[in-house]
Amino acid sequence: MAKQVGMEVSIAAAEAVKLANVDVIAAYPITPQTHIVEHLSELVADGELDAEFVPVESEHSAMSLAVGSQAAGARSFTCTSAQGLALMSEIVFIAASMRLPILMILANRSLSSPLSIWNDHSDVMSVRDCGWIQLFTENSQEVYDHVFIGYKVSENHNVLLPTIINMDGFILTHMFEPVYIEDESVVKQYLPDYVPKFSLHPDKPVTMGAFAMPTLFTEAKMAQNEALKASYPYIMEAWKQWGDLTGRYYNPIEELHTEDAETLLLTMGSFGETAGEAVKAMREQGKKVGLLKLRLWRPFPFEELRRAVSGASKLVVVDRAVSFGGPGGPAASEIRSALYDMDPRPQVHNTIAGLAGRDVTVNDFIQIVESAETKKTDDYEIYGVRG
Amino acid sequence: MAKADIEILWTELEPGCVVTEPGSSKAYRTGDWRSFRPVLNKDRCIQCGLCWIFCPDMAYAQDGEGYYESNPEYCKGCGVCAKECPTNAIGMVEEEEPEL
Ligand code: SF4
Ligand code: SF4
């Protein structure tokens, strides 16, 4: 039986990585990811987890080592934040192109400068097109569960792509919450040992990460794009199987009070909990407001989104990053484009909020919705900025 | 033998473009990059094999008499062998435009 315990979300994440029985952990400590890898290093040092823990000298090496160990047939894990992701980003793209099913938890933090250790989504949006499966989580249980779900999807031979689990820095990483810790037997049943499709072994030599001339590169990118799109049904299947085992089901877009909603809020990550409270409060006042929580960022759930917004006249997308000089926030920009052909389609308002961990409260979400309701055209604003 | 790049469809690529056929670089003729070719002066050659060791494309093979000859299908004309030869037995000669 799963046991419900209260613990720091980072510790729960590390416990999940332990239960997933990883072979190699390569990480460099960076706030706010630190507690996850510190706990993993303790688990390895105490003999509770039989894995190689490699305290590399930089994040570039962390991802390089994950690529190498995964290519050699080891289930590999890494974890980082902000500047760490920026430093490793060269290899992040390579891991996906080489179709290596690494799992990375990204404790989301703002990219400098100004130097900040707090949360927003500027880090993950900088690697938006890296080719990984990308998911957002809003509480401890979702982070915990997605460690198993992530490996399950990634290692499927019909998928073979790495997965990023986004968890908001501090807001989630340093929060103490109740979480159901699963029995080892349940996890073993769900997540069998990693069987690589290809691995570096002298008995069966293969070449990985080779050079391609312009005559082949286009075909390589076509195959990579199709592979990420084709992972969608396997993600759905992995969620279903996890739900059948644990009772916790997940969807590409989670919906709250969307029935008959005229205005929809859309959030990603830990915003979902607060926005949910705001929507409940507005419903109590008789307002037809609903909430969409976008869990699956890549592959992007186009059809799910179109279905979820049909019937609404306004969609308020709350971004946690800025696309400088561009169309506002990165999520809103993609959502507008995804809805472009819909007729009728909701007007899309974009609010950028919560940069570098600035609190966005229940009242803030209510204000965001109320201000969007007065707007006549698609637009964007940076919420709560002084001056 | 591996297919030439230009014939491969995207659906035929292994995940991550993994190359499953060992030694497939044999299918890749680097000889057509060449603008200079190595020419051996057998009078100076001491058959030490350094050219064979250093050639980055493994273009050299020993003939029946023990001399090292480069294979024009793979020799890319880099000149490494000429540089490394301890007796200056290899000269690099410019390839000429074929007469039309
Ligand atoms: S390096 Fe020079 S001397 Fe040695 S085998 Fe080659 S050609 Fe002959
Ligand atoms: S010129 Fe370069 S490629 Fe050609 S035989 Fe000499 S070392 Fe090899």
Coordinates of C-alpha atoms and ligand atoms in Angstrom, one line a residue:
Chain A
M1 CA 0.0 0.0 0.0
A2 CA 1.2 3.5 -0.8
K3 CA 1.9 5.5 2.3
Q4 CA 1.1 9.1 2.7
V5 CA 3.9 11.1 4.3
G6 CA 4.7 14.8 4.7
M7 CA 8.1 15.7 3.3
E8 CA 10.0 18.3 1.3
V9 CA 9.1 18.0 -2.4
S10 CA 12.8 17.8 -3.3
I11 CA 13.2 14.8 -1.0
A12 CA 10.1 13.2 -2.5
A13 CA 11.6 13.7 -6.0
A14 CA 14.9 12.1 -4.9
E15 CA 13.0 9.2 -3.3
A16 CA 11.2 8.6 -6.6
V17 CA 14.5 8.6 -8.5
K18 CA 15.8 6.0 -6.0
L19 CA 12.7 3.8 -6.5
A20 CA 13.1 4.2 -10.3
N21 CA 16.4 2.4 -9.6
V22 CA 18.6 4.6 -11.8
D23 CA 22.1 3.5 -12.6
V24 CA 23.8 6.8 -13.0
I25 CA 23.3 10.2 -11.5
A26 CA 25.4 13.1 -12.9
A27 CA 24.8 16.4 -11.3
Y28 CA 26.3 19.7 -10.3
P29 CA 24.6 21.5 -7.4
I30 CA 22.7 24.7 -8.2
T31 CA 20.0 26.5 -6.2
P32 CA 17.1 25.6 -6.0
Q33 CA 17.8 22.1 -7.3
T34 CA 20.3 21.3 -4.6
H35 CA 18.2 19.3 -2.1
I36 CA 17.3 16.8 -4.8
V37 CA 20.9 15.9 -5.7
E38 CA 22.2 16.2 -2.1
H39 CA 19.6 13.6 -1.0
L40 CA 20.5 11.4 -3.9
S41 CA 24.2 11.6 -3.1
E42 CA 23.3 10.6 0.5
L43 CA 21.2 7.6 -0.7
V44 CA 24.1 6.4 -2.8
A45 CA 26.7 7.0 -0.1
D46 CA 24.6 5.2 2.5
G47 CA 24.2 2.2 0.2
E48 CA 20.4 2.7 -0.2
L49 CA 20.7 3.2 -3.9
D50 CA 23.1 1.1 -6.0
A51 CA 24.1 3.8 -8.6
E52 CA 27.1 5.8 -9.7
F53 CA 26.8 9.3 -8.4
V54 CA 29.1 11.5 -10.4
P55 CA 29.6 15.0 -8.9
V56 CA 30.8 16.5 -12.1
E57 CA 32.6 19.9 -12.5
S58 CA 29.9 21.6 -14.5
E59 CA 26.4 21.1 -15.9
H60 CA 27.9 20.7 -19.4
S61 CA 29.6 17.7 -18.0
A62 CA 26.5 16.5 -16.2
M63 CA 24.5 16.2 -19.4
S64 CA 27.5 14.9 -21.3
L65 CA 27.9 12.2 -18.7
A66 CA 24.2 11.4 -18.9
V67 CA 24.5 11.1 -22.6
G68 CA 27.5 8.8 -22.4
S69 CA 26.1 6.6 -19.7
Q70 CA 22.7 6.3 -21.3
A71 CA 24.4 5.4 -24.6
A72 CA 26.2 2.6 -22.7
G73 CA 22.8 1.3 -21.5
A74 CA 22.5 2.9 -18.1
R75 CA 19.3 4.5 -16.8
S76 CA 20.5 8.0 -16.2
F77 CA 19.3 11.0 -14.2
T78 CA 20.3 14.6 -13.9
C79 CA 18.8 17.7 -12.4
T80 CA 19.5 21.4 -12.8
S81 CA 18.1 25.0 -12.8
A82 CA 18.5 28.2 -14.8
Q83 CA 22.2 29.0 -15.4
G84 CA 23.0 25.3 -15.1
L85 CA 20.6 24.5 -17.9
A86 CA 22.0 27.3 -20.0
L87 CA 25.5 25.8 -19.5
M88 CA 24.4 22.3 -20.4
S89 CA 22.1 23.4 -23.3
E90 CA 24.5 22.3 -26.0
I91 CA 24.3 18.7 -24.9
V92 CA 20.5 19.0 -24.0
F93 CA 19.8 19.3 -27.8
I94 CA 22.2 16.4 -28.5
A95 CA 20.6 14.1 -26.0
A96 CA 17.2 14.4 -27.9
S97 CA 18.7 14.2 -31.3
M98 CA 20.5 11.0 -30.3
R99 CA 17.2 9.7 -28.9
L100 CA 18.6 8.9 -25.4
P101 CA 15.9 8.5 -22.8
I102 CA 17.5 10.5 -20.0
L103 CA 15.2 12.0 -17.3
M104 CA 15.9 15.5 -16.0
I105 CA 14.1 17.4 -13.3
L106 CA 14.4 21.1 -13.9
A107 CA 13.8 23.1 -10.8
N108 CA 12.7 26.2 -12.7
R109 CA 14.5 29.4 -11.9
S110 CA 15.0 32.7 -13.6
L111 CA 17.9 33.1 -16.0
S112 CA 20.3 36.0 -15.0
S113 CA 20.7 38.9 -15.1
P114 CA 19.8 40.5 -12.6
L115 CA 21.1 37.5 -10.7
S116 CA 18.1 35.7 -9.1
I117 CA 17.7 32.3 -7.5
W118 CA 13.9 32.4 -7.6
N119 CA 11.3 30.8 -9.8
D120 CA 10.1 31.5 -13.3
H121 CA 10.0 29.6 -16.6
S122 CA 12.7 31.6 -18.5
D123 CA 15.1 28.6 -18.1
V124 CA 12.9 25.9 -19.7
M125 CA 11.7 28.3 -22.4
S126 CA 15.3 28.9 -23.5
V127 CA 15.4 25.2 -24.6
R128 CA 11.8 25.1 -25.8
D129 CA 12.9 23.5 -29.1
C130 CA 15.4 21.1 -27.7
G131 CA 13.3 18.0 -28.7
W132 CA 12.7 16.6 -25.2
I133 CA 9.3 15.6 -23.9
Q134 CA 8.5 18.5 -21.5
L135 CA 6.0 18.3 -18.7
F136 CA 4.9 20.8 -16.0
T137 CA 4.0 19.7 -12.4
E138 CA 2.1 21.6 -9.8
N139 CA 2.6 19.7 -6.6
S140 CA 4.7 17.1 -4.9
Q141 CA 2.6 14.1 -6.0
E142 CA 2.9 15.1 -9.6
V143 CA 6.6 15.5 -9.5
Y144 CA 6.9 12.1 -7.7
D145 CA 4.7 10.3 -10.1
H146 CA 6.2 11.7 -13.2
V147 CA 9.6 10.4 -12.4
F148 CA 8.2 6.9 -13.1
I149 CA 5.9 8.0 -15.9
G150 CA 8.8 9.9 -17.5
Y151 CA 11.1 6.9 -17.6
K152 CA 8.2 4.7 -18.7
V153 CA 7.5 6.9 -21.7
S154 CA 11.1 7.8 -22.6
E155 CA 12.4 4.2 -22.6
N156 CA 9.5 2.9 -24.7
H157 CA 11.2 1.7 -27.9
N158 CA 8.5 3.5 -29.9
V159 CA 9.5 6.8 -28.2
L160 CA 13.2 6.8 -27.1
L161 CA 13.3 10.5 -26.2
P162 CA 14.5 12.2 -23.0
T163 CA 12.0 13.9 -20.7
I164 CA 12.2 17.1 -18.7
I165 CA 10.0 17.4 -15.6
N166 CA 9.5 21.0 -14.7
M167 CA 9.0 21.8 -11.1
D168 CA 8.9 25.4 -9.8
G169 CA 12.0 26.3 -7.8
F170 CA 11.3 27.1 -4.1
I171 CA 7.6 27.2 -4.6
L172 CA 7.7 23.4 -5.1
T173 CA 11.3 22.3 -4.4
H174 CA 11.4 23.7 -0.8
M175 CA 7.7 23.1 0.1
F176 CA 6.7 20.5 2.6
E177 CA 3.6 18.6 1.4
P178 CA 1.9 15.3 1.8
V179 CA 2.8 12.8 -0.9
Y180 CA 1.9 9.1 -1.4
I181 CA 5.1 7.1 -1.5
E182 CA 4.6 4.0 -3.6
D183 CA 5.7 0.5 -2.8
E184 CA 8.7 -0.8 -4.6
S185 CA 6.6 -3.7 -6.0
V186 CA 4.2 -1.2 -7.7
V187 CA 7.0 0.7 -9.3
K188 CA 8.7 -2.5 -10.4
Q189 CA 5.5 -3.7 -12.0
Y190 CA 5.1 -0.3 -13.8
L191 CA 8.7 0.4 -14.7
P192 CA 10.6 -2.7 -15.9
D193 CA 14.4 -2.6 -16.1
Y194 CA 15.8 -0.4 -18.8
V195 CA 16.4 -2.3 -22.1
P196 CA 18.2 0.0 -24.5
K197 CA 17.5 -0.4 -28.2
F198 CA 21.1 0.4 -29.0
S199 CA 24.0 0.5 -26.7
L200 CA 27.8 0.9 -27.0
H201 CA 29.0 -2.6 -26.7
P202 CA 31.9 -4.3 -28.5
D203 CA 29.8 -7.4 -29.3
K204 CA 27.5 -5.4 -31.4
P205 CA 29.3 -2.2 -32.6
V206 CA 27.2 0.8 -33.5
T207 CA 28.0 4.4 -34.2
M208 CA 26.1 7.0 -32.3
G209 CA 26.1 10.8 -32.8
A210 CA 27.7 10.6 -36.2
F211 CA 28.1 13.4 -38.8
A212 CA 25.5 14.1 -41.4
M213 CA 26.0 16.0 -44.7
P214 CA 23.3 18.4 -45.9
T215 CA 22.1 15.5 -48.0
L216 CA 20.9 13.7 -44.9
F217 CA 20.4 16.4 -42.2
T218 CA 16.8 17.3 -43.3
E219 CA 15.8 13.6 -43.1
A220 CA 17.3 13.4 -39.7
K221 CA 15.3 16.4 -38.4
M222 CA 12.1 15.1 -40.0
A223 CA 12.5 11.8 -38.2
Q224 CA 13.2 13.6 -34.9
N225 CA 10.2 15.8 -35.2
E226 CA 7.9 12.9 -36.2
A227 CA 9.3 10.9 -33.2
L228 CA 8.4 13.6 -30.7
K229 CA 4.9 14.0 -32.2
A230 CA 4.4 10.2 -32.2
S231 CA 5.2 10.0 -28.5
Y232 CA 1.8 11.5 -27.6
P233 CA -0.2 8.2 -27.5
Y234 CA 2.5 6.5 -25.5
I235 CA 2.4 9.4 -23.0
M236 CA -1.4 8.9 -22.8
E237 CA -0.9 5.1 -22.3
A238 CA 1.7 5.6 -19.6
W239 CA -0.6 8.0 -17.7
K240 CA -3.5 5.5 -18.0
Q241 CA -1.4 2.6 -16.7
W242 CA -0.1 4.7 -13.8
G243 CA -3.7 5.7 -13.0
D244 CA -4.9 2.2 -13.1
L245 CA -2.2 1.2 -10.6
T246 CA -2.4 4.1 -8.2
G247 CA -5.7 5.8 -8.8
R248 CA -3.9 9.0 -9.9
Y249 CA -4.7 9.8 -13.5
Y250 CA -3.2 12.6 -15.6
N251 CA -4.1 14.5 -18.7
P252 CA -2.2 16.7 -21.2
I253 CA -4.5 19.6 -20.0
E254 CA -6.2 19.4 -16.6
E255 CA -9.5 21.2 -16.5
L256 CA -11.3 22.8 -13.5
H257 CA -14.8 24.3 -13.8
T258 CA -14.5 24.5 -17.5
E259 CA -18.1 23.4 -18.2
D260 CA -20.1 26.4 -19.5
A261 CA -17.1 28.7 -18.7
E262 CA -17.0 31.9 -20.7
T263 CA -13.6 32.9 -19.6
L264 CA -10.8 30.4 -19.2
L265 CA -7.5 30.9 -17.3
L266 CA -4.6 28.9 -18.5
T267 CA -1.5 28.3 -16.4
M268 CA 1.5 26.0 -16.2
G269 CA 3.2 24.5 -13.1
S270 CA 2.5 25.5 -9.5
F271 CA 0.4 28.5 -10.6
G272 CA -2.3 25.9 -11.1
E273 CA -3.0 25.5 -7.3
T274 CA -3.5 29.2 -6.7
A275 CA -5.3 29.8 -9.9
G276 CA -7.6 26.9 -9.0
E277 CA -8.5 28.7 -5.7
A278 CA -9.2 31.9 -7.6
V279 CA -11.5 30.1 -10.0
K280 CA -13.4 28.5 -7.2
A281 CA -13.8 31.9 -5.5
M282 CA -15.1 33.5 -8.8
R283 CA -17.5 30.6 -9.3
E284 CA -18.9 31.2 -5.9
Q285 CA -19.7 34.7 -7.0
G286 CA -21.5 33.3 -10.0
K287 CA -18.8 34.1 -12.6
K288 CA -18.5 31.6 -15.4
V289 CA -14.7 31.2 -15.1
G290 CA -12.7 28.0 -15.6
L291 CA -9.1 26.9 -15.5
L292 CA -6.9 24.9 -17.9
K293 CA -3.6 23.6 -16.5
L294 CA -1.3 22.8 -19.4
R295 CA 0.7 19.8 -18.2
L296 CA 2.2 18.6 -21.5
W297 CA 4.3 21.3 -23.2
R298 CA 6.1 19.0 -25.7
P299 CA 4.7 17.3 -27.7
F300 CA 2.1 20.2 -27.7
P301 CA -1.4 18.9 -27.2
F302 CA -3.1 20.8 -30.1
E303 CA -6.3 18.9 -30.3
E304 CA -6.8 18.7 -26.6
L305 CA -6.3 22.5 -26.4
R306 CA -8.8 23.2 -29.2
R307 CA -11.4 21.0 -27.6
A308 CA -10.8 22.5 -24.1
V309 CA -11.2 26.1 -25.2
S310 CA -14.2 25.5 -27.5
G311 CA -17.2 27.4 -26.2
A312 CA -15.2 30.0 -24.3
S313 CA -15.1 33.6 -25.5
K314 CA -11.9 34.6 -23.7
L315 CA -8.7 32.7 -22.9
V316 CA -6.3 34.3 -20.4
V317 CA -2.9 32.7 -20.7
V318 CA -0.6 33.4 -17.7
D319 CA 3.0 33.1 -18.8
R320 CA 6.0 33.0 -16.4
A321 CA 8.6 34.2 -18.9
V322 CA 9.0 37.0 -21.4
S323 CA 9.8 36.5 -25.1
F324 CA 11.7 39.8 -25.4
G325 CA 10.7 41.9 -28.4
G326 CA 8.3 39.1 -29.4
P327 CA 4.6 38.5 -29.0
G328 CA 4.5 38.5 -25.2
G329 CA 4.9 35.2 -23.3
P330 CA 6.1 32.0 -25.0
A331 CA 3.1 29.9 -24.0
A332 CA 0.6 32.5 -25.2
S333 CA 2.4 32.9 -28.5
E334 CA 2.1 29.1 -29.1
I335 CA -1.4 29.0 -27.9
R336 CA -2.5 31.8 -30.2
S337 CA -0.9 30.0 -33.1
A338 CA -2.5 26.7 -32.2
L339 CA -6.0 28.3 -32.1
Y340 CA -5.5 30.4 -35.3
D341 CA -7.6 28.2 -37.5
M342 CA -10.5 27.8 -35.0
D343 CA -13.7 29.5 -35.9
P344 CA -15.1 30.8 -33.6
R345 CA -12.0 31.1 -31.5
P346 CA -11.6 32.7 -28.1
Q347 CA -9.8 36.0 -27.8
V348 CA -6.4 35.3 -26.2
H349 CA -5.1 37.7 -23.5
N350 CA -1.7 37.2 -22.2
T351 CA -0.5 38.1 -18.8
I352 CA 3.1 37.7 -17.8
A353 CA 3.4 37.3 -14.0
G354 CA 5.4 35.7 -11.2
L355 CA 8.8 36.6 -12.6
A356 CA 11.7 35.5 -10.3
G357 CA 9.3 34.1 -7.7
R358 CA 7.2 37.2 -7.2
D359 CA 4.1 36.0 -5.5
V360 CA 0.9 35.7 -7.5
T361 CA -1.9 35.4 -5.1
V362 CA -5.5 34.3 -5.4
N363 CA -6.5 37.9 -5.6
D364 CA -4.0 38.6 -8.3
F365 CA -5.5 35.8 -10.5
I366 CA -9.0 37.3 -9.9
Q367 CA -7.6 40.7 -11.0
I368 CA -5.9 39.2 -14.0
V369 CA -9.2 37.7 -15.1
E370 CA -11.2 40.9 -14.4
S371 CA -8.7 43.1 -16.3
A372 CA -8.8 40.7 -19.3
E373 CA -12.6 40.8 -19.4
T374 CA -12.4 44.5 -20.3
K375 CA -10.0 44.1 -23.1
K376 CA -11.3 44.1 -26.7
T377 CA -8.3 42.7 -28.7
D378 CA -5.6 40.1 -28.3
D379 CA -2.7 41.7 -26.3
Y380 CA -0.3 41.1 -23.5
E381 CA 0.7 42.8 -20.3
I382 CA 3.3 42.3 -17.6
Y383 CA 1.2 42.1 -14.4
G384 CA 1.9 44.2 -11.3
V385 CA 4.8 46.1 -12.8
R386 CA 5.4 49.4 -11.0
G387 CA 5.5 52.6 -13.0
Chain B
M1 CA 27.1 -2.1 -48.2
A2 CA 25.5 1.0 -46.7
K3 CA 23.2 3.1 -49.0
A4 CA 24.5 6.5 -50.2
D5 CA 23.0 9.4 -48.2
I6 CA 21.0 10.7 -51.1
E7 CA 19.0 7.5 -51.4
I8 CA 18.0 7.3 -47.7
L9 CA 14.4 8.2 -46.8
W10 CA 13.7 9.7 -43.3
T11 CA 11.6 6.6 -42.5
E12 CA 14.6 4.4 -43.0
L13 CA 16.8 6.1 -40.4
E14 CA 17.4 4.4 -37.1
P15 CA 16.4 6.4 -34.0
G16 CA 19.1 9.0 -33.4
C17 CA 20.6 8.1 -36.8
V18 CA 22.5 5.3 -35.1
V19 CA 24.7 3.5 -37.7
T20 CA 24.2 -0.2 -37.1
E21 CA 26.6 -1.4 -39.8
P22 CA 30.2 -1.5 -38.6
G23 CA 32.8 -0.2 -41.1
S24 CA 30.2 1.7 -43.1
S25 CA 32.7 4.5 -43.7
K26 CA 34.1 2.3 -46.4
A27 CA 31.1 3.4 -48.5
Y28 CA 32.2 7.0 -48.1
R29 CA 34.6 7.9 -50.8
T30 CA 36.7 10.7 -49.4
G31 CA 38.9 10.6 -52.5
D32 CA 36.7 13.1 -54.2
W33 CA 37.7 15.9 -51.8
R34 CA 41.3 15.7 -53.0
S35 CA 43.1 18.5 -54.8
F36 CA 46.7 17.2 -54.2
R37 CA 47.8 13.6 -54.4
P38 CA 50.7 11.8 -52.7
V39 CA 53.3 10.4 -55.0
L40 CA 55.9 7.9 -53.7
N41 CA 59.6 7.9 -54.6
K42 CA 60.4 4.2 -54.0
D43 CA 64.2 5.0 -54.0
R44 CA 63.8 6.9 -50.8
C45 CA 61.2 4.8 -49.1
I46 CA 62.5 2.6 -46.2
Q47 CA 59.1 0.9 -45.7
C48 CA 58.8 2.1 -42.1
G49 CA 55.0 2.3 -42.4
L50 CA 54.7 5.8 -40.8
C51 CA 52.6 7.0 -43.7
W52 CA 50.2 4.0 -43.1
I53 CA 50.0 4.8 -39.4
F54 CA 49.4 8.5 -39.8
C55 CA 46.9 8.5 -42.7
P56 CA 43.6 9.7 -41.2
D57 CA 41.6 7.9 -43.8
M58 CA 43.4 4.6 -43.7
A59 CA 44.0 5.0 -47.4
Y60 CA 47.4 3.2 -47.4
A61 CA 47.9 -0.5 -48.0
Q62 CA 51.1 -2.5 -48.5
D63 CA 51.8 -3.9 -51.9
G64 CA 53.6 -7.2 -52.6
E65 CA 57.0 -5.6 -52.4
G66 CA 56.3 -4.0 -49.0
Y67 CA 55.8 -0.5 -50.3
Y68 CA 52.8 1.6 -49.1
E69 CA 50.4 2.8 -51.8
S70 CA 47.6 5.1 -51.1
N71 CA 44.2 4.3 -52.5
P72 CA 42.8 7.2 -54.6
E73 CA 39.2 6.3 -53.7
Y74 CA 39.9 7.3 -50.0
C75 CA 43.0 9.5 -50.1
K76 CA 41.6 13.0 -49.4
G77 CA 45.0 14.7 -50.2
C78 CA 45.6 16.1 -46.7
G79 CA 49.4 15.7 -47.0
V80 CA 49.9 14.2 -43.5
C81 CA 51.8 11.3 -44.9
A82 CA 54.2 13.5 -46.8
K83 CA 54.8 15.6 -43.7
E84 CA 55.4 12.6 -41.5
C85 CA 57.6 10.5 -43.9
P86 CA 61.1 10.5 -42.3
T87 CA 62.9 10.2 -45.6
N88 CA 60.8 12.7 -47.7
A89 CA 59.8 9.9 -50.0
I90 CA 56.3 11.3 -50.6
G91 CA 55.7 14.4 -52.7
M92 CA 52.3 16.1 -53.0
V93 CA 51.3 16.8 -56.6
E94 CA 48.5 19.0 -57.6
E95 CA 45.6 17.3 -59.3
E96 CA 44.9 18.6 -62.7
E97 CA 41.6 19.7 -64.2
P98 CA 40.5 16.9 -66.5
E99 CA 40.8 18.0 -70.2
L100 CA 37.5 18.7 -71.8
Ligands
SF4_1 S1 56.6 7.0 -44.3 FE1 57.9 7.3 -46.0 S2 59.6 5.9 -45.8 FE2 58.0 5.3 -44.3 S3 56.9 3.7 -45.5 FE3 55.8 5.7 -45.9 S4 56.8 6.4 -47.7 FE4 58.1 4.9 -47.0
SF4_2 S1 47.4 12.6 -48.4 FE1 46.3 12.3 -46.4 S2 44.7 11.0 -47.0 FE2 46.1 10.9 -48.7 S3 47.3 9.1 -48.2 FE3 48.4 10.9 -47.4 S4 47.7 11.0 -45.3 FE4 46.3 9.6 -46.3

